[in-house]
Structure formats: C-alpha cells, structure tokens
CSV table of C-alpha atoms in Angstrom, one decimal:
chain,number,residue,atom,x,y,z
A,1,MET,CA,19.5,125.3,97.7
A,2,SER,CA,18.3,126.2,101.5
A,3,PRO,CA,20.7,128.2,103.9
A,4,GLU,CA,20.6,124.8,105.8
A,5,GLY,CA,21.6,122.9,102.8
A,6,ASP,CA,24.4,125.3,102.2
A,7,GLU,CA,25.8,124.8,105.7
A,8,ASP,CA,25.4,121.1,105.2
A,9,VAL,CA,27.7,121.2,102.0
A,10,LEU,CA,30.1,123.6,103.7
A,11,LEU,CA,30.4,121.4,106.7
A,12,ALA,CA,31.0,118.3,104.5
A,13,ASP,CA,33.7,120.4,102.3
A,14,VAL,CA,35.6,121.7,105.6
A,15,ARG,CA,35.6,118.1,107.0
A,16,ARG,CA,36.9,116.6,103.9
A,17,THR,CA,39.5,119.5,103.3
A,18,LEU,CA,41.0,119.0,106.8
A,19,GLU,CA,41.0,115.1,106.5
A,20,ARG,CA,42.9,115.4,103.0
A,21,ALA,CA,45.5,117.8,104.9
A,22,GLY,CA,46.0,115.1,107.3
A,23,PHE,CA,44.2,116.3,110.3
A,24,ASP,CA,42.4,113.5,112.4
A,25,LEU,CA,38.8,114.9,113.3
A,26,ALA,CA,37.1,114.4,116.6
A,27,MET,CA,34.4,111.9,116.0
A,28,SER,CA,31.8,113.8,118.3
A,29,GLU,CA,31.3,117.2,119.7
A,30,HIS,CA,32.3,116.2,123.1
A,31,ALA,CA,35.6,114.2,121.9
A,32,ASP,CA,39.0,115.5,122.3
A,33,GLY,CA,40.8,116.7,119.2
A,34,LEU,CA,39.9,118.9,116.1
A,35,ARG,CA,36.1,119.4,116.3
A,36,VAL,CA,34.2,120.5,113.4
A,37,ARG,CA,30.5,121.5,113.9
A,38,ARG,CA,27.8,123.7,112.6
A,39,GLN,CA,26.8,127.0,114.2
A,40,ALA,CA,24.2,129.5,112.8
A,41,ASP,CA,25.7,130.6,109.5
A,42,ALA,CA,29.1,129.2,109.9
A,43,VAL,CA,31.3,126.2,110.4
A,44,VAL,CA,33.3,126.2,113.4
A,45,VAL,CA,36.5,124.5,114.0
A,46,LYS,CA,38.1,124.1,117.5
A,47,TRP,CA,40.9,122.2,119.0
A,48,GLN,CA,40.3,120.3,122.3
A,49,PRO,CA,43.5,118.6,123.6
A,50,GLY,CA,43.2,115.1,124.9
A,51,ILE,CA,43.7,113.8,128.5
A,52,GLY,CA,47.2,112.3,127.4
A,53,LEU,CA,48.1,116.0,126.7
A,54,ASP,CA,47.8,117.5,130.2
A,55,LEU,CA,48.7,121.0,129.7
A,56,ARG,CA,47.2,122.3,132.9
A,57,HIS,CA,50.7,123.7,134.2
A,58,ARG,CA,52.0,124.5,130.9
A,59,ARG,CA,49.5,127.3,129.7
A,60,ALA,CA,51.9,129.2,127.6
A,61,GLU,CA,52.7,126.0,125.6
A,62,HIS,CA,49.1,125.1,125.2
A,63,GLU,CA,48.4,128.7,123.8
A,64,GLY,CA,51.2,128.4,121.3
A,65,MET,CA,50.0,125.1,120.1
A,66,ARG,CA,46.5,126.5,119.8
A,67,SER,CA,47.8,129.5,118.0
A,68,ALA,CA,49.9,127.5,115.5
A,69,LEU,CA,47.0,125.2,114.8
A,70,ARG,CA,44.7,128.2,114.3
A,71,HIS,CA,47.4,129.6,111.6
A,72,ALA,CA,47.4,126.2,109.6
A,73,LEU,CA,43.6,126.0,109.6
A,74,THR,CA,43.1,129.3,108.4
A,75,ALA,CA,45.9,128.8,105.8
A,76,ILE,CA,44.6,125.6,104.6
A,77,LEU,CA,40.9,126.4,104.5
A,78,ALA,CA,41.6,130.0,102.8
A,79,GLN,CA,43.5,128.1,100.1
A,80,THR,CA,40.4,126.4,99.1
A,81,GLY,CA,38.6,129.4,98.7
A,82,GLN,CA,36.6,129.4,102.1
A,83,ALA,CA,35.9,132.8,103.9
A,84,VAL,CA,37.8,132.0,107.1
A,85,GLN,CA,38.0,134.2,110.5
A,86,ILE,CA,39.1,133.7,113.9
A,87,ASP,CA,36.4,134.6,116.5
A,88,ARG,CA,38.4,137.0,118.9
A,89,GLU,CA,36.4,135.7,122.1
A,90,THR,CA,36.4,131.9,121.6
A,91,GLY,CA,39.7,131.6,119.4
A,92,GLU,CA,37.5,129.5,117.2
A,93,VAL,CA,38.3,129.4,113.4
A,94,GLN,CA,34.9,130.1,111.7
A,95,ILE,CA,34.1,129.3,107.8
A,96,LYS,CA,31.3,131.5,106.8
A,97,VAL,CA,28.7,130.2,104.4
A,98,ALA,CA,28.9,132.5,101.0
A,99,HIS,CA,25.7,133.9,100.1
C-alpha cells in the first residue's frame, strides 16, 4: 500500500475510534469542535472551541480544558495501539503512520 493509502486508512481509523469513544467531530477543517485532518506523515487532532464557548476572558480555563482533552485523546488513541505524541509548539495531538 502507498504511504498516502496508509495515511487515509489511519485517518479513517482515528475518526472511527474517536466517534466510538463518544466525541463529536467537526464536519470540516474550518468548523468549531474536534478537528481531525491529515498532515504529511501523521493525522492531527485539534480542538477549536465554538462561538458559544466564549473563553477570551478565561484563558486559564480554556487551557485547562484543552489540556484535559489532549490527555483524553492521547489515552484513547494509545489504547488502540496508535503512535501518539503532542506537538510542543501547537499543542496538537499527532498520530504517526507506522512504517
């Protein structure tokens, strides 16, 4: 299978795993919510809070929620045998394609 094919399978697996765990996934990369996308040799998961969750003046709470979500995502995906890591610069959860 080609590397792109592996990434497509991984993307589908990650989406399915998160949906089975009860997460609602954003329907597009520009939508609010839990975004799952392909990037180079990884699948990336990032949370974008919705308009209804106005946290501009509550930054510490926002970061606490983001941290808790990263921890949950990492635990769930690691339990399925995925190679999971957190990007230190962006805070995104990355799932690497196994070679």
